[in-house]
mmCIF file of C-alpha atoms in Angstrom:
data_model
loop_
_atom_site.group_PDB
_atom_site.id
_atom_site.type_symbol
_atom_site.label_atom_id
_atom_site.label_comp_id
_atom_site.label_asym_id
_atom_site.label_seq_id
_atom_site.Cartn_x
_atom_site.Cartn_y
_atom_site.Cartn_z
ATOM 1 C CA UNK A 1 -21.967 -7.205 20.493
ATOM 2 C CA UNK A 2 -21.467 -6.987 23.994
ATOM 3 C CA UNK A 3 -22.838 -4.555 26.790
ATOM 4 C CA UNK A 4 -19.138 -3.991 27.781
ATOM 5 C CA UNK A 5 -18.193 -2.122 24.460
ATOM 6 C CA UNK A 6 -17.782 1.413 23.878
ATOM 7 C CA UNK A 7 -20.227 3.290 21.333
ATOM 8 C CA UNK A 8 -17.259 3.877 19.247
ATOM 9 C CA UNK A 9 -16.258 0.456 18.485
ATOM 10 C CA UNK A 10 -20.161 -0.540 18.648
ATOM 11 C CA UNK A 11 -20.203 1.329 15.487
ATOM 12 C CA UNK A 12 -16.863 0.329 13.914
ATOM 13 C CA UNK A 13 -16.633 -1.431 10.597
ATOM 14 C CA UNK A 14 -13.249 -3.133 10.334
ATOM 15 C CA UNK A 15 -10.802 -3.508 7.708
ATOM 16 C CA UNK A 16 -11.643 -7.145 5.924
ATOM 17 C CA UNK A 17 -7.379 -8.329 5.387
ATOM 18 C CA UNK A 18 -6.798 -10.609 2.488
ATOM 19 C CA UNK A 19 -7.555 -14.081 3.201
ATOM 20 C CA UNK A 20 -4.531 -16.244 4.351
ATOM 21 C CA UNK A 21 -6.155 -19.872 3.609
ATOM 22 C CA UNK A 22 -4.496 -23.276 5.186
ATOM 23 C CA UNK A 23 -4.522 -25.473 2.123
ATOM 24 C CA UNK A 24 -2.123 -27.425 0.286
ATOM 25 C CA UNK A 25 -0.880 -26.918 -3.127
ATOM 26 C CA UNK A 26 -2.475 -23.304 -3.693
ATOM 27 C CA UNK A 27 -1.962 -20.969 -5.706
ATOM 28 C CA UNK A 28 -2.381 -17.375 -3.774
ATOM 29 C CA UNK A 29 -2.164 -14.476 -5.597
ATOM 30 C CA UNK A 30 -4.773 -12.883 -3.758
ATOM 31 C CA UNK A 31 -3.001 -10.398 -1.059
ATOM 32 C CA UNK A 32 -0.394 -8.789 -3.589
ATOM 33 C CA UNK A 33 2.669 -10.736 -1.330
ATOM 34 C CA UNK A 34 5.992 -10.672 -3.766
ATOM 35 C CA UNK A 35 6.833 -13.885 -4.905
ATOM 36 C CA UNK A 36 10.351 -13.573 -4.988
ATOM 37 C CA UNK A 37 11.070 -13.444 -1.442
ATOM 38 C CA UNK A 38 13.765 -11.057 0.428
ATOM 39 C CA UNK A 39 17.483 -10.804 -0.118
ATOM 40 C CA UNK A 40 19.485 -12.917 0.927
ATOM 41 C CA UNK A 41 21.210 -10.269 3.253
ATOM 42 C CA UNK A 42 18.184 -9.325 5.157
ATOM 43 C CA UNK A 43 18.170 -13.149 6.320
ATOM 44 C CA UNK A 44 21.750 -12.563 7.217
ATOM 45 C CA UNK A 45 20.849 -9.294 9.612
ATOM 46 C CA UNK A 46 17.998 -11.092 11.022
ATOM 47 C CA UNK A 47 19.928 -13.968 12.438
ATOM 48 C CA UNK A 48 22.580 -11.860 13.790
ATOM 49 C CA UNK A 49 20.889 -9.874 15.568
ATOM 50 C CA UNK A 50 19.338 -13.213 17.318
ATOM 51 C CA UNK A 51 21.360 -12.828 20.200
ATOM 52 C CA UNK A 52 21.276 -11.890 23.941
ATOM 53 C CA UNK A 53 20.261 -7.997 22.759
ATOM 54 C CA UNK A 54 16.741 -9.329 22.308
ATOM 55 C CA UNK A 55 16.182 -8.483 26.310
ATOM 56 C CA UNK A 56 16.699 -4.842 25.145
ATOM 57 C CA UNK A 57 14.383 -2.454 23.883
ATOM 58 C CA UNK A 58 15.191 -1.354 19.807
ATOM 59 C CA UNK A 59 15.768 1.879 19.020
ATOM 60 C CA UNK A 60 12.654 4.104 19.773
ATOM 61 C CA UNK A 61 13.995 6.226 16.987
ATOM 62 C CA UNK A 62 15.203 4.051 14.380
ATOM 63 C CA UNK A 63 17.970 6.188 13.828
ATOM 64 C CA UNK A 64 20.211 3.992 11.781
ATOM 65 C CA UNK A 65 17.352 2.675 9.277
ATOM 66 C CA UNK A 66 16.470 6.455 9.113
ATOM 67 C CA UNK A 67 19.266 7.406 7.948
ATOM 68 C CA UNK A 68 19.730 4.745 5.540
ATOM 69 C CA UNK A 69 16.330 5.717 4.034
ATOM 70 C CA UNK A 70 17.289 9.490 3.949
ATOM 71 C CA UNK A 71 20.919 8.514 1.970
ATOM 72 C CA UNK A 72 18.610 6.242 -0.413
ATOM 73 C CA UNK A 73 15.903 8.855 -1.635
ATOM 74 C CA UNK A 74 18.243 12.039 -0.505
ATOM 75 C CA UNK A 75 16.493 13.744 2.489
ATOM 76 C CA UNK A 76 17.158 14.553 6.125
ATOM 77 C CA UNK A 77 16.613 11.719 8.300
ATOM 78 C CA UNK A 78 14.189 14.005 10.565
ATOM 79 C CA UNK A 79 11.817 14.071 7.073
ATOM 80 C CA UNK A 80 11.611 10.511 7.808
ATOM 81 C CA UNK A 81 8.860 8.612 10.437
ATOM 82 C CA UNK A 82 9.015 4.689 10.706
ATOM 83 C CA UNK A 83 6.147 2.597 11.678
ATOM 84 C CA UNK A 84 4.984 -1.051 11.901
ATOM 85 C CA UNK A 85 4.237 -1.429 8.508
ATOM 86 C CA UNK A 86 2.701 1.547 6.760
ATOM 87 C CA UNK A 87 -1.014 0.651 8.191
ATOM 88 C CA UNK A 88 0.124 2.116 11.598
ATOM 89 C CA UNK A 89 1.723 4.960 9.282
ATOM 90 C CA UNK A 90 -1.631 5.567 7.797
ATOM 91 C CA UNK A 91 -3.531 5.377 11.234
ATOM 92 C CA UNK A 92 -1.269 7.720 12.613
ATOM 93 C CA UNK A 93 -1.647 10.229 9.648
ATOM 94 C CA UNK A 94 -5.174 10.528 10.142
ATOM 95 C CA UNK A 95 -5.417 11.202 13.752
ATOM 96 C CA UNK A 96 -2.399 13.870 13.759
ATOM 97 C CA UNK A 97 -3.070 15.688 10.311
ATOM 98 C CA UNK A 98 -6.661 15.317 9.611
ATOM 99 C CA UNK A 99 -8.726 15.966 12.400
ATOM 100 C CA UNK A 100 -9.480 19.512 10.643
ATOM 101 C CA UNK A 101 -13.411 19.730 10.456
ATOM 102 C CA UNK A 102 -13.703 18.914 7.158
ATOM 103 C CA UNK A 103 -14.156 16.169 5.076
ATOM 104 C CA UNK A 104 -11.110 13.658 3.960
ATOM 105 C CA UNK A 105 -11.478 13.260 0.334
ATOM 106 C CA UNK A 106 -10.139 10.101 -1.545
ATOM 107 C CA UNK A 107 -10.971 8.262 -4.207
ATOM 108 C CA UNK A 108 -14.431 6.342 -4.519
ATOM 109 C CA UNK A 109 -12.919 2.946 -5.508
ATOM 110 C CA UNK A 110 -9.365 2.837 -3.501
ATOM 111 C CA UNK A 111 -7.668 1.219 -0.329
ATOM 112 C CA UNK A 112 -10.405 0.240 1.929
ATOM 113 C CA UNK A 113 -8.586 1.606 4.828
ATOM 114 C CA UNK A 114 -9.241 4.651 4.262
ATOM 115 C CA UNK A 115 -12.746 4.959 5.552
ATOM 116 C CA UNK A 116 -11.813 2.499 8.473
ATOM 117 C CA UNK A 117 -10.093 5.294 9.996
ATOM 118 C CA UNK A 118 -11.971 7.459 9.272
ATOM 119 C CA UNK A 119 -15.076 5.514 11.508
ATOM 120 C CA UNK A 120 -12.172 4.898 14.161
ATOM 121 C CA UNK A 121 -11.188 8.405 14.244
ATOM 122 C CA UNK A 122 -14.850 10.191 13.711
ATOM 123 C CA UNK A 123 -13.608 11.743 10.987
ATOM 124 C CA UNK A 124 -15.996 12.940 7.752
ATOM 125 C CA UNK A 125 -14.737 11.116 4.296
ATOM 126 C CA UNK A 126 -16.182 11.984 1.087
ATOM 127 C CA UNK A 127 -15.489 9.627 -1.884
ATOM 128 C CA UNK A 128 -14.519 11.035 -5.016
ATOM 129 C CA UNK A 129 -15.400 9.280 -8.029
ATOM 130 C CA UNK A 130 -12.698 8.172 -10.361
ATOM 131 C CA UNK A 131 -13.500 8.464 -13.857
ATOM 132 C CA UNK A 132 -15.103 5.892 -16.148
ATOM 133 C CA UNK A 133 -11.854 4.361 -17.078
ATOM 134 C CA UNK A 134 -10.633 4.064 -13.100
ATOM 135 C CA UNK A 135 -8.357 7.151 -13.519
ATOM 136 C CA UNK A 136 -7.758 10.189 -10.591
ATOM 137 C CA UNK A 137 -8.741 13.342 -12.026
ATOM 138 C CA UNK A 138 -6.587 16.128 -10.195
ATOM 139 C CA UNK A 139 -10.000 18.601 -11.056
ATOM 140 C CA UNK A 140 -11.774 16.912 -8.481
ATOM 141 C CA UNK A 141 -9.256 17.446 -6.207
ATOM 142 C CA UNK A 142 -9.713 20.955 -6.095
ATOM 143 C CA UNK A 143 -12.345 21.511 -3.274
ATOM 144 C CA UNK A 144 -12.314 22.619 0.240
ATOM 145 C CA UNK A 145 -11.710 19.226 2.559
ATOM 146 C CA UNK A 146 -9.736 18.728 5.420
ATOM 147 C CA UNK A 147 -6.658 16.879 3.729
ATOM 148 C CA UNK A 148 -6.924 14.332 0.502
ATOM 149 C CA UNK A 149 -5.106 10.896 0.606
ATOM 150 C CA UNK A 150 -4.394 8.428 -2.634
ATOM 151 C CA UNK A 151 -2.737 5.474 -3.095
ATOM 152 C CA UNK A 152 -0.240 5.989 -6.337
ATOM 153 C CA UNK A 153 -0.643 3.270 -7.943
ATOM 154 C CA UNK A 154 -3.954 3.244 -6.832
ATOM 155 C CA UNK A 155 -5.329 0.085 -5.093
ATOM 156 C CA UNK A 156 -7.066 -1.892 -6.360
ATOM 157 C CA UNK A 157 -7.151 -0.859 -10.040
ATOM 158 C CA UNK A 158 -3.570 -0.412 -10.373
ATOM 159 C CA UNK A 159 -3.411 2.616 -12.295
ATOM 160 C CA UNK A 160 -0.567 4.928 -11.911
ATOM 161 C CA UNK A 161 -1.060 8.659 -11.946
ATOM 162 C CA UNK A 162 2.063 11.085 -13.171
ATOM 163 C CA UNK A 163 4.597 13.374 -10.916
ATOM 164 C CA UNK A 164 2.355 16.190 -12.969
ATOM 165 C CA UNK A 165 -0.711 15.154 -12.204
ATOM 166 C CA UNK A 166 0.274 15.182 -8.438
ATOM 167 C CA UNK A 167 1.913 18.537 -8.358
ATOM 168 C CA UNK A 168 -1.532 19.871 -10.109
ATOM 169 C CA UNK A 169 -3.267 18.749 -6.955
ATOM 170 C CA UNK A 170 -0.750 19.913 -4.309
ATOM 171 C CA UNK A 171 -1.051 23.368 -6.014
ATOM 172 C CA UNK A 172 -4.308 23.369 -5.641
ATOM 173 C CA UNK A 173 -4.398 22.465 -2.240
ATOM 174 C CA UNK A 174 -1.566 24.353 -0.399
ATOM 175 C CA UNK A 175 -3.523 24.833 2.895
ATOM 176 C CA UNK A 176 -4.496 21.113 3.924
ATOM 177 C CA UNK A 177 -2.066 17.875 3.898
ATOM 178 C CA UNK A 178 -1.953 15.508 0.605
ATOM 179 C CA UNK A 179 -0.470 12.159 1.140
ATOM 180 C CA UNK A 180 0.405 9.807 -1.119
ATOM 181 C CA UNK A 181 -0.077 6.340 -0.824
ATOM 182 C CA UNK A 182 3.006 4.609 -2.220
ATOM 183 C CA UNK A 183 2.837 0.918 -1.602
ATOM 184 C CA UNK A 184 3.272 -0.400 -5.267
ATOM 185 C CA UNK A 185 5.168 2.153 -6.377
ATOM 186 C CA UNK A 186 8.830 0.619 -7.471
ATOM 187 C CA UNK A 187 6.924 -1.884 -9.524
ATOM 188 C CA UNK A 188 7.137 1.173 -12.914
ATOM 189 C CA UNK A 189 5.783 4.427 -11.352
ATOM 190 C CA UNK A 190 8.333 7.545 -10.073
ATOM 191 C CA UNK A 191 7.801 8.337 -6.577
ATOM 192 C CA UNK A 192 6.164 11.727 -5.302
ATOM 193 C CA UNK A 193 9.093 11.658 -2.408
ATOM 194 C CA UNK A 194 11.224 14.078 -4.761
ATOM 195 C CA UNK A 195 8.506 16.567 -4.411
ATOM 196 C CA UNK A 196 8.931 16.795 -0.818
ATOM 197 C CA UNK A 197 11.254 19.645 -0.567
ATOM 198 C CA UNK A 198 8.933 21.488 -2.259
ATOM 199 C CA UNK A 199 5.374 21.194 -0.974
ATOM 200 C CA UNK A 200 5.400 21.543 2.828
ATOM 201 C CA UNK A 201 1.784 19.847 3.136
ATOM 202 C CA UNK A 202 2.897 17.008 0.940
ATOM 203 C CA UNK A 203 3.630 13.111 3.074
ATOM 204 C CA UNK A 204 4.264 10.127 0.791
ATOM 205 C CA UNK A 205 3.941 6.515 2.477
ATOM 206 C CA UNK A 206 5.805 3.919 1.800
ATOM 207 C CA UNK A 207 6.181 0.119 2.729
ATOM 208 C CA UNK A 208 8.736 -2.597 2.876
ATOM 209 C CA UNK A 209 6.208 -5.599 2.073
ATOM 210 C CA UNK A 210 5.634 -5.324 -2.134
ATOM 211 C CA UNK A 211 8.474 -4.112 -3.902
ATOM 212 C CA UNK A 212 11.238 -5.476 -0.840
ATOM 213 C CA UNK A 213 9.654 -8.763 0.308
ATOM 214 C CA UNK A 214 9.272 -8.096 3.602
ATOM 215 C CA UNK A 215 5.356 -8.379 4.059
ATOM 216 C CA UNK A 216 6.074 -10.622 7.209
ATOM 217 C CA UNK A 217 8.471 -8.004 9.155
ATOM 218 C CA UNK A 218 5.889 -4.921 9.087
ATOM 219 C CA UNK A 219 7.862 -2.258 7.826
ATOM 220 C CA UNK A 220 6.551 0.979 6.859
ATOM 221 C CA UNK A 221 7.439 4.948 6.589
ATOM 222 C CA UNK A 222 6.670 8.200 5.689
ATOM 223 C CA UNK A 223 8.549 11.671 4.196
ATOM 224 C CA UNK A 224 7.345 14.977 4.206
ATOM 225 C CA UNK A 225 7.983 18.243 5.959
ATOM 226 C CA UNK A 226 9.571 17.821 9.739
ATOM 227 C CA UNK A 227 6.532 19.438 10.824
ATOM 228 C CA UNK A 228 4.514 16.345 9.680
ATOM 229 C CA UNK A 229 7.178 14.056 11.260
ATOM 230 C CA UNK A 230 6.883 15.993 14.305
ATOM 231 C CA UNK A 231 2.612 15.331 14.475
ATOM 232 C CA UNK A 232 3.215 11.496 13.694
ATOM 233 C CA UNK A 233 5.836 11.270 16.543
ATOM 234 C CA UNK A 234 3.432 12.646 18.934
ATOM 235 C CA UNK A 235 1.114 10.689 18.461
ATOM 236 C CA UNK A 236 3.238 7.673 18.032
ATOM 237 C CA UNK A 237 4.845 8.426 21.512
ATOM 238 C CA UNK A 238 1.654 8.742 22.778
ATOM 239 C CA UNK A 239 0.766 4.935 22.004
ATOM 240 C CA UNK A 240 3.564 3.034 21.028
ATOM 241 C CA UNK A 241 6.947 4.265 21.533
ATOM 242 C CA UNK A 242 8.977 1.656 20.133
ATOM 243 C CA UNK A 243 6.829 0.117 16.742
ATOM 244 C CA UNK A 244 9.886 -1.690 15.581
ATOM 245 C CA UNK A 245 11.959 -4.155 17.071
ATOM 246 C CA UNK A 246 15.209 -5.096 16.821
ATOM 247 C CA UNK A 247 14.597 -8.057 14.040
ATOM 248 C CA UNK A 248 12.295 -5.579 11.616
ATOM 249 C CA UNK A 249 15.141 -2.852 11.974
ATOM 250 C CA UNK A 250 17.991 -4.965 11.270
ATOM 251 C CA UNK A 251 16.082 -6.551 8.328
ATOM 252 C CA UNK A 252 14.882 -3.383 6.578
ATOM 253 C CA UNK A 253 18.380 -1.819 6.667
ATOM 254 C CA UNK A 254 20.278 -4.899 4.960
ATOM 255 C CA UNK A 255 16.775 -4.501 2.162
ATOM 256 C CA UNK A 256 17.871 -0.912 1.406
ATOM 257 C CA UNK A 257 21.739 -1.992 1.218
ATOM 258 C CA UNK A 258 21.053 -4.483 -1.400
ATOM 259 C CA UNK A 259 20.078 -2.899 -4.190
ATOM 260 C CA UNK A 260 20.757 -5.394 -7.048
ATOM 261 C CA UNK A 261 18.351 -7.301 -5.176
ATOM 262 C CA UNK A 262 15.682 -5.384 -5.531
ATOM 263 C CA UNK A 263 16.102 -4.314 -9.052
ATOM 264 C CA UNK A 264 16.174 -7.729 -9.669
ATOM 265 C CA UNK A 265 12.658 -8.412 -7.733
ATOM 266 C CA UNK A 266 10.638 -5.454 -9.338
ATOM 267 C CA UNK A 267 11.886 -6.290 -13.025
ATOM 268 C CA UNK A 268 10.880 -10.167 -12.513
ATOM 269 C CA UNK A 269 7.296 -8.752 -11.232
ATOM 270 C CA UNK A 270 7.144 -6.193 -14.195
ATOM 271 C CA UNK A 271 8.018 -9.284 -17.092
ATOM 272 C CA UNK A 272 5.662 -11.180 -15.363
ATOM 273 C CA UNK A 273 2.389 -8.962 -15.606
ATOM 274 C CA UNK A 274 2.998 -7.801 -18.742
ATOM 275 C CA UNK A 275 2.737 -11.695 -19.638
ATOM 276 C CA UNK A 276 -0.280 -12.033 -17.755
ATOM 277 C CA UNK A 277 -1.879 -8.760 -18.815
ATOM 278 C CA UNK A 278 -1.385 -10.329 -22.681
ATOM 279 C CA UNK A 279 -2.560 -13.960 -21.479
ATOM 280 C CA UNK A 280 -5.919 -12.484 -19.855
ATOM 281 C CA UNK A 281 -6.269 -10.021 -23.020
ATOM 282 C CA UNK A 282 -6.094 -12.867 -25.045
ATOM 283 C CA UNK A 283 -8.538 -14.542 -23.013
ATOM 284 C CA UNK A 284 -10.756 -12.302 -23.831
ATOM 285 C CA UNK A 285 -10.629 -10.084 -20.407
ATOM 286 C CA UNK A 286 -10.430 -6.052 -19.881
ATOM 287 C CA UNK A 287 -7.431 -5.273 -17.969
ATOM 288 C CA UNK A 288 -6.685 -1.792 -16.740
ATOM 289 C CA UNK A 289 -2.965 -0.688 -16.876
ATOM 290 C CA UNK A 290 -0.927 -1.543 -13.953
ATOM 291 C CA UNK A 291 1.757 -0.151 -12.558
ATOM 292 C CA UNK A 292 1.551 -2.618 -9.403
ATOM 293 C CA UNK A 293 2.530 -5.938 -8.821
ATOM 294 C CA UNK A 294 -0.967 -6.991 -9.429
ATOM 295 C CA UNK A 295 -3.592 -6.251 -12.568
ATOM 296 C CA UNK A 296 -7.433 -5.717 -12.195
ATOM 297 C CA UNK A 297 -9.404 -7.093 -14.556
ATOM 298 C CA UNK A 298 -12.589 -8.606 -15.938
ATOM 299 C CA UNK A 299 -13.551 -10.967 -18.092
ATOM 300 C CA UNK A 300 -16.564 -9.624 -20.950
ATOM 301 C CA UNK A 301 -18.541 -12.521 -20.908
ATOM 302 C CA UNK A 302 -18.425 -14.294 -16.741
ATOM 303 C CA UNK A 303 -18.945 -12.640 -13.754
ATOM 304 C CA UNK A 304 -16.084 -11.144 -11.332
ATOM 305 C CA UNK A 305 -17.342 -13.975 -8.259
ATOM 306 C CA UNK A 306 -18.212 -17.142 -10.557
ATOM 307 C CA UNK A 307 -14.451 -16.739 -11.788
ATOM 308 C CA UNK A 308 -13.434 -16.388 -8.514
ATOM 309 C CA UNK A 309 -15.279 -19.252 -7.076
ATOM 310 C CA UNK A 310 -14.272 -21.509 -10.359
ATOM 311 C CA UNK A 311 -10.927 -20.863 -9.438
ATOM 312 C CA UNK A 312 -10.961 -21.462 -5.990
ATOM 313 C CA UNK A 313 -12.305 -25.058 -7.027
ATOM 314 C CA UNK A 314 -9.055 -25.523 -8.771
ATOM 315 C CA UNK A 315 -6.811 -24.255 -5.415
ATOM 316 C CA UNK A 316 -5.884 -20.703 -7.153
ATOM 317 C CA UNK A 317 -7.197 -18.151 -4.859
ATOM 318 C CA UNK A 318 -7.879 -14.358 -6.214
ATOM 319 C CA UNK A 319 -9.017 -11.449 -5.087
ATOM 320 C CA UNK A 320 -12.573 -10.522 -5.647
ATOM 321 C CA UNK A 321 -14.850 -7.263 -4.532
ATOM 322 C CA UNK A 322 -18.258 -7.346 -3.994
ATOM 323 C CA UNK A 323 -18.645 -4.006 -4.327
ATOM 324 C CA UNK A 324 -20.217 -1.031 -6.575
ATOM 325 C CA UNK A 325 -18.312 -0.760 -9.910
ATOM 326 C CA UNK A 326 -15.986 -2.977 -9.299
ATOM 327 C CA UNK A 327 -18.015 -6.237 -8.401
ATOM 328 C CA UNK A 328 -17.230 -8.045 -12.265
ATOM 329 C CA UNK A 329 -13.146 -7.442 -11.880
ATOM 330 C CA UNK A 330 -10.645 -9.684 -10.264
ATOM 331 C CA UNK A 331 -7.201 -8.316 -8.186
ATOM 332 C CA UNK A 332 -4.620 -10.461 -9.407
ATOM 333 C CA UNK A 333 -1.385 -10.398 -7.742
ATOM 334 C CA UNK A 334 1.410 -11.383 -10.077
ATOM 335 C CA UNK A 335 3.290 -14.680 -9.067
ATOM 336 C CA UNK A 336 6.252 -16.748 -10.027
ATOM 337 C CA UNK A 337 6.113 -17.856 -13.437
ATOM 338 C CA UNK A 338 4.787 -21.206 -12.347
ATOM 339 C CA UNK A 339 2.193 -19.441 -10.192
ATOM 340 C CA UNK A 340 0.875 -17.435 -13.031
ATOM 341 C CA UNK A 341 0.814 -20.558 -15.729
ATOM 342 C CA UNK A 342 -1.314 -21.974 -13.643
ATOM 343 C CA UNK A 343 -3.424 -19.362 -13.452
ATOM 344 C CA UNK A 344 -3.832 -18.993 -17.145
ATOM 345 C CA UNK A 345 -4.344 -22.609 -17.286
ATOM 346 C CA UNK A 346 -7.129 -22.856 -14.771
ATOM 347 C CA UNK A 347 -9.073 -19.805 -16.646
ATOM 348 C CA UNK A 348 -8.461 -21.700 -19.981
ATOM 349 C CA UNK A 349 -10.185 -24.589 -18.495
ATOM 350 C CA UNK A 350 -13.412 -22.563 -17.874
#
């Protein structure tokens, strides 16, 4: 701490990112990355766009990825805000829609970003337990607060909750903003975005780095009402006017043109965890249905951080939680298929 600081980051408490470790031969699986890796295309728009335009600025706007976005889930491209990766999309949602004088609610065990900005922001958060099987309950929902946010699948158990289940709360809470979280969603859920046109207070979020590969370019976005868009531009013109350069636009416009790509990607991530989900059943662990490209689970007999550490010793790196409720399960992002024999392997060998 130093004298020089402000009170307000004095008192911070930072988002902890998943660690990126510098050793050879591992086996992450720890920060939910796709294994799979981009199209082939995207690599193609990136290098052509490494030319003299660099000394330009991009597009403040984004105005062609927008629209591409808008064609793929069939909205207006002013229902559409872009940001550097869907962090800066969440950071920006909090300071323009729920500065309200009332509590954010969100769930007790979820994306640990969530109360991050609310300390950044001073805004109030109140936790909302999930149930005793990890699940939102929509019931809960319905309380005065000043806007509710969820990841769908929710992170870090992984369970999905329906279209039905998410209308039930935006009924019951037409006078404050929900978002939706959607970072995992391609990998077997149905996105809230066609709901849009109907629920003026609802945002979903969405990010280029599961489903499309793209975790390195820092690609995010939201859709909701053009009122909403309007309050994220604002602020977004107030502190960064241009979020995405010329390399991230290019990139994320050739991921949304190549479809068969990424129906490819998400079906080898959904084989793949319902092979690991039947491995570390049969290895005698809990794991809570997924609808991500990661499970959560824990083993009956061994703690959540001995497995962790055991596995570390063995160069296969997980991600563990030392929190309440949660501290006994493991976050494990689903691999390649050598990636996640290896994993099995190393747990047999415990």
């Amino acid at each position: 701490m130093s004298k020089f600081w402000s009170p307000q980051v004095s008192s911070l408490v930072p988002y902890v990112p998943g660690e990126q470790p510098k050793m050879a031969n591992l086996v992450k699986l720890n920060t939910n990355e796709n294994p799979f890796g981009p199209s082939p295309k995207v690599i193609e728009a990136i290098q052509a766009e490494l030319n003299d335009s660099l000394r330009l600025y991009p597009d403040p706007e984004g105005e062609s990825l927008r629209q591409t976005i808008a064609g793929y889930h069939s909205v207006k491209p002013e229902q559409i805000f872009l940001g550097n990766g869907s962090d800066e999309v969440l950071a920006h949602i909090f300071y323009a829609l729920f500065q309200h004088g009332q509590p954010v609610l969100f769930p007790d065990v979820t994306y640990s970003f969530y109360p991050v900005y609310c300390g950044l922001y001073n805004i109030e958060g109140k936790t909302v337990p999930l149930t005793d099987s990890f699940e939102i309950n929509p019931e809960d929902y319905k309380q005065p607060s000043g806007g509710i946010i969820f990841p769908n699948p929710n992170a870090p158990t992984g369970r999905y909750l329906g279209l039905e289940h998410v209308e039930a709360i935006l009924q019951a809470n037409p006078e404050r903003v929900v978002v939706v979280d959607e970072a995992y969603i391609d990998f077997g859920g149905e996105t809230a975005i066609t709901l849009v046109d109907q629920y003026p207070n609802l945002l979903v979020c969405q990010t280029l780095s599961k489903a499309r590969s793209l975790a390195g370019l820092r690609v995010g976005f939201a859709i909701g009402h053009p009122d909403l868009v309007e309050a994220l531009n604002r602020v977004k013109n107030s502190f960064n006017s241009y979020p995405l350069d010329r390399l991230a636009l290019a990139g994320a416009k050739a991921a949304y043109e190549d479809e068969a790509w990424f129906q490819k990607s998400c079906k080898g991530v959904i084989s793949e965890r319902e092979r690991v989900t039947k491995s570390l059943e049969g290895l005698n662990f809990e794991v809570l249905p997924s609808k991500a490209n990661f499970v959560f689970a824990r083993h009956r007999e061994n703690s959540g951080e001995s497995l962790a550490k055991d596995l570390r010793e063995q160069g296969i790196i997980v991600r563990h939680f030392n929190k309440p409720r949660i501290s006994d399960f493991l976050r494990i992002t689903i691999g390649t298929p050598e990636q996640n024999d290896a994993l099995i392997a190393g747990l047999k060998s415990l």
